[in-house]
XYZ file of C-alpha atoms in Angstrom:
276
model
C -31.892 -45.564 -16.860
C -34.554 -46.962 -19.202
C -38.137 -45.810 -19.735
C -39.735 -48.869 -21.252
C -41.957 -48.831 -24.321
C -45.156 -46.842 -23.784
C -44.357 -45.880 -20.180
C -45.471 -42.386 -19.119
C -43.380 -41.411 -16.096
C -45.086 -38.287 -14.754
C -42.993 -37.875 -11.587
C -39.508 -36.503 -12.374
C -36.578 -38.810 -11.705
C -34.044 -36.873 -9.628
C -30.333 -37.378 -9.057
C -27.905 -35.259 -7.042
C -24.110 -35.279 -7.109
C -22.089 -33.586 -4.357
C -18.348 -32.965 -4.570
C -17.015 -32.621 -1.007
C -13.326 -33.609 -1.043
C -10.722 -30.985 -2.032
C -9.079 -31.694 -5.384
C -11.686 -34.305 -6.267
C -12.591 -35.388 -9.789
C -16.284 -36.105 -10.320
C -16.785 -38.112 -13.509
C -20.265 -39.666 -13.706
C -21.390 -41.426 -16.892
C -25.145 -41.270 -17.423
C -27.005 -43.311 -20.035
C -30.741 -42.708 -20.486
C -32.902 -44.606 -22.982
C -36.489 -43.582 -23.688
C -38.094 -46.378 -25.646
C -40.849 -46.092 -28.253
C -43.769 -43.940 -27.095
C -42.386 -43.470 -23.580
C -42.071 -40.189 -21.662
C -39.540 -39.366 -18.963
C -38.501 -36.288 -16.954
C -34.965 -36.308 -15.526
C -33.613 -33.685 -13.114
C -29.958 -33.611 -12.086
C -28.335 -31.386 -9.505
C -24.562 -31.024 -9.248
C -22.879 -28.994 -6.531
C -19.747 -28.676 -4.449
C -18.968 -27.772 -0.857
C -17.708 -24.244 -0.298
C -14.031 -23.649 -1.080
C -13.445 -27.056 -2.612
C -11.290 -27.004 -5.735
C -12.016 -29.829 -8.142
C -13.081 -31.001 -11.587
C -16.519 -32.111 -12.753
C -16.359 -34.033 -16.034
C -19.712 -35.741 -16.434
C -20.684 -37.622 -19.595
C -24.336 -38.119 -20.563
C -25.790 -40.197 -23.402
C -29.479 -39.885 -24.237
C -31.386 -42.026 -26.739
C -34.984 -41.144 -27.590
C -36.733 -43.798 -29.659
C -39.670 -43.382 -32.028
C -42.397 -41.167 -30.550
C -40.608 -40.901 -27.218
C -40.136 -37.748 -25.166
C -37.328 -36.856 -22.778
C -37.058 -33.652 -20.761
C -33.734 -33.115 -19.037
C -33.179 -30.371 -16.471
C -29.661 -29.762 -15.164
C -29.096 -27.366 -12.252
C -25.530 -26.563 -11.210
C -24.201 -24.810 -8.090
C -20.419 -24.695 -8.045
C -17.591 -22.986 -6.196
C -15.191 -20.408 -7.593
C -12.380 -22.987 -7.553
C -14.216 -25.684 -9.513
C -13.685 -26.468 -13.188
C -16.729 -27.897 -14.985
C -16.736 -29.882 -18.250
C -20.095 -31.643 -18.880
C -20.322 -33.605 -22.133
C -23.713 -34.562 -23.589
C -24.752 -36.446 -26.725
C -28.381 -37.022 -27.774
C -29.932 -39.096 -30.578
C -33.640 -38.614 -31.342
C -35.548 -40.912 -33.680
C -38.761 -40.402 -35.698
C -41.359 -38.246 -33.945
C -39.304 -38.076 -30.779
C -38.763 -35.011 -28.607
C -35.784 -33.888 -26.541
C -36.212 -30.858 -24.272
C -33.300 -29.576 -22.212
C -33.091 -26.836 -19.567
C -29.725 -25.837 -18.070
C -29.481 -23.479 -15.091
C -26.261 -22.227 -13.463
C -26.494 -19.338 -11.001
C -23.197 -19.537 -9.086
C -19.619 -18.549 -9.982
C -17.082 -21.166 -11.012
C -13.456 -21.100 -12.089
C -14.353 -22.271 -15.585
C -17.264 -23.918 -17.361
C -17.305 -25.332 -20.877
C -20.196 -27.307 -22.326
C -21.709 -27.752 -25.780
C -24.356 -30.508 -25.912
C -24.715 -32.222 -29.288
C -28.153 -33.349 -30.513
C -28.754 -35.448 -33.628
C -32.320 -35.538 -34.977
C -32.180 -38.632 -37.170
C -35.877 -39.490 -37.608
C -38.584 -37.662 -39.539
C -40.448 -35.116 -37.418
C -38.052 -35.273 -34.481
C -37.783 -32.122 -32.376
C -35.310 -30.524 -29.958
C -35.566 -27.532 -27.628
C -32.518 -26.372 -25.657
C -32.618 -23.515 -23.152
C -30.015 -22.167 -20.752
C -30.017 -19.495 -18.060
C -26.514 -18.606 -16.884
C -25.236 -16.077 -14.362
C -21.474 -15.464 -14.425
C -19.982 -13.574 -11.466
C -16.581 -12.946 -9.924
C -13.749 -14.132 -12.162
C -15.775 -16.910 -13.784
C -15.020 -17.926 -17.354
C -17.993 -19.683 -18.941
C -18.352 -21.098 -22.444
C -21.844 -22.526 -22.895
C -23.335 -23.723 -26.149
C -25.677 -26.076 -27.924
C -25.540 -27.815 -31.301
C -28.403 -29.503 -33.159
C -28.037 -31.468 -36.394
C -31.273 -31.707 -38.412
C -30.552 -34.881 -40.355
C -34.071 -36.052 -41.225
C -36.965 -34.374 -43.064
C -39.427 -32.215 -41.098
C -37.228 -32.006 -38.015
C -37.060 -28.794 -35.984
C -34.919 -27.214 -33.286
C -34.889 -24.169 -31.048
C -31.981 -22.941 -28.919
C -32.661 -20.193 -26.365
C -30.060 -18.707 -24.022
C -29.967 -15.968 -21.397
C -26.590 -14.845 -20.051
C -25.939 -12.350 -17.258
C -22.411 -11.223 -16.358
C -21.157 -9.264 -13.376
C -17.815 -8.247 -11.837
C -14.985 -9.507 -14.097
C -16.754 -12.564 -15.486
C -16.513 -13.661 -19.111
C -19.298 -15.462 -20.957
C -19.274 -17.043 -24.408
C -22.686 -18.158 -25.691
C -22.429 -20.504 -28.680
C -25.279 -21.963 -30.726
C -25.321 -23.948 -33.959
C -28.177 -25.443 -35.956
C -27.132 -27.483 -38.976
C -29.904 -28.115 -41.531
C -29.069 -31.229 -43.542
C -32.473 -32.398 -44.838
C -35.508 -30.896 -46.618
C -38.378 -29.259 -44.766
C -36.479 -28.580 -41.553
C -36.785 -25.525 -39.291
C -34.517 -23.968 -36.722
C -34.336 -20.827 -34.584
C -31.693 -19.439 -32.227
C -32.371 -16.764 -29.616
C -29.344 -15.504 -27.693
C -29.529 -12.566 -25.258
C -26.916 -11.166 -22.895
C -27.036 -8.640 -20.060
C -23.921 -6.941 -18.663
C -24.113 -5.664 -15.092
C -20.486 -4.513 -15.003
C -18.193 -2.614 -17.361
C -15.449 -5.101 -16.516
C -17.415 -8.162 -17.595
C -17.699 -9.549 -21.117
C -20.270 -11.388 -23.251
C -19.562 -12.907 -26.662
C -22.496 -14.408 -28.569
C -21.835 -16.776 -31.461
C -25.094 -17.943 -33.063
C -24.489 -19.941 -36.243
C -26.780 -21.400 -38.913
C -25.518 -23.998 -41.385
C -27.906 -24.626 -44.308
C -27.044 -27.613 -46.503
C -30.350 -27.875 -48.365
C -32.439 -25.282 -50.207
C -35.736 -26.256 -48.540
C -34.988 -25.085 -44.989
C -36.108 -22.294 -42.653
C -33.438 -21.031 -40.279
C -33.301 -17.828 -38.238
C -31.439 -16.311 -35.335
C -31.504 -13.222 -33.157
C -28.921 -12.007 -30.666
C -28.795 -8.978 -28.386
C -26.379 -7.801 -25.706
C -26.800 -4.703 -23.549
C -27.301 -3.253 -20.101
C -30.301 -2.479 -17.941
C -32.374 0.499 -19.001
C -31.882 3.440 -16.648
C -35.346 4.697 -17.571
C -36.884 1.427 -16.402
C -34.912 1.544 -13.150
C -35.988 5.135 -12.485
C -39.606 4.248 -13.267
C -39.640 1.400 -10.750
C -37.932 3.590 -8.150
C -40.645 6.199 -8.693
C -43.159 3.490 -7.808
C -41.548 2.988 -4.404
C -38.927 0.305 -5.079
C -35.300 0.727 -4.042
C -32.598 0.697 -6.714
C -31.546 -2.835 -5.724
C -35.139 -4.050 -5.846
C -35.688 -2.427 -9.242
C -32.495 -3.976 -10.608
C -33.454 -7.397 -9.268
C -36.913 -7.202 -10.865
C -35.501 -6.257 -14.265
C -32.851 -8.971 -14.154
C -35.498 -11.513 -13.186
C -37.618 -10.464 -16.141
C -34.633 -10.746 -18.471
C -33.854 -14.287 -17.316
C -37.351 -15.574 -18.014
C -37.428 -18.334 -20.586
C -40.209 -20.673 -21.591
C -39.702 -23.802 -19.493
C -41.677 -26.087 -21.724
C -42.322 -29.767 -21.408
C -41.887 -30.094 -17.636
C -44.369 -30.597 -14.767
C -45.766 -27.462 -13.124
C -44.161 -28.166 -9.743
C -40.713 -28.520 -11.298
C -41.274 -25.346 -13.290
C -42.114 -23.464 -10.092
C -38.970 -24.757 -8.373
C -36.756 -23.628 -11.254
C -38.423 -20.227 -11.411
C -37.916 -19.844 -7.657
C -34.195 -20.629 -8.005
C -33.871 -18.046 -10.775
C -35.711 -15.449 -8.677
C -33.396 -16.060 -5.716
C -30.345 -15.681 -7.951
C -31.698 -12.443 -9.421
C -32.257 -11.082 -5.919
C -28.569 -11.702 -5.185
C -27.455 -9.548 -8.104
């Protein structure tokens, strides 16, 4: 897929991959090029039929040229027997922007992904966000890595993880500052809804130059009983109060995407929160 020089594609380009055969291997290879000054929104949906064991091993390559902008939204809906291994590499040139939003609200046997982003041109920028719900016996390892290799580049990685039942969640983040005048921030929050579930957060900052600004914050906990009781005193049931608080926790800034797409993503998150 190529967005030609100067093209401003306002309508999102959508793709959907369905895995329907038992024991199937889904291995798409996506290549997206955003040429100089172009803008493109890409939305991908990957899902499987109920009770279909299989492997998803998609590979994506993204190239954002000078002054270009790419927003990439990936929404997954898997089955508890599916193993998921997406692999993503991104190169952003001078003044370019790469914005990624990853949403996964359904259980899966295992998920491991750690997109790599290289900011190689002055002033390039990356923003990665993820909202993950791990339920059942899911084992999920979700990360994001950004290499700031040119002056005045910046990156932000934001993640929200919710675990329930016996699920395990590892949230990794790395920003590597390798040039002067770069900035990076990591925000990693986890919410446990079960004493049998687990969340491990691993935010990492790698400074290789003295003139950098890097920061991170991480927090893991449970829902506040005081907040639940307050909402119940206002007439909500315990399930409704829990759903509202989980929905508020999962809110992230969905920047760089059209309003209609933002509303659709927020609706999907709200529906998932209601199911918790």
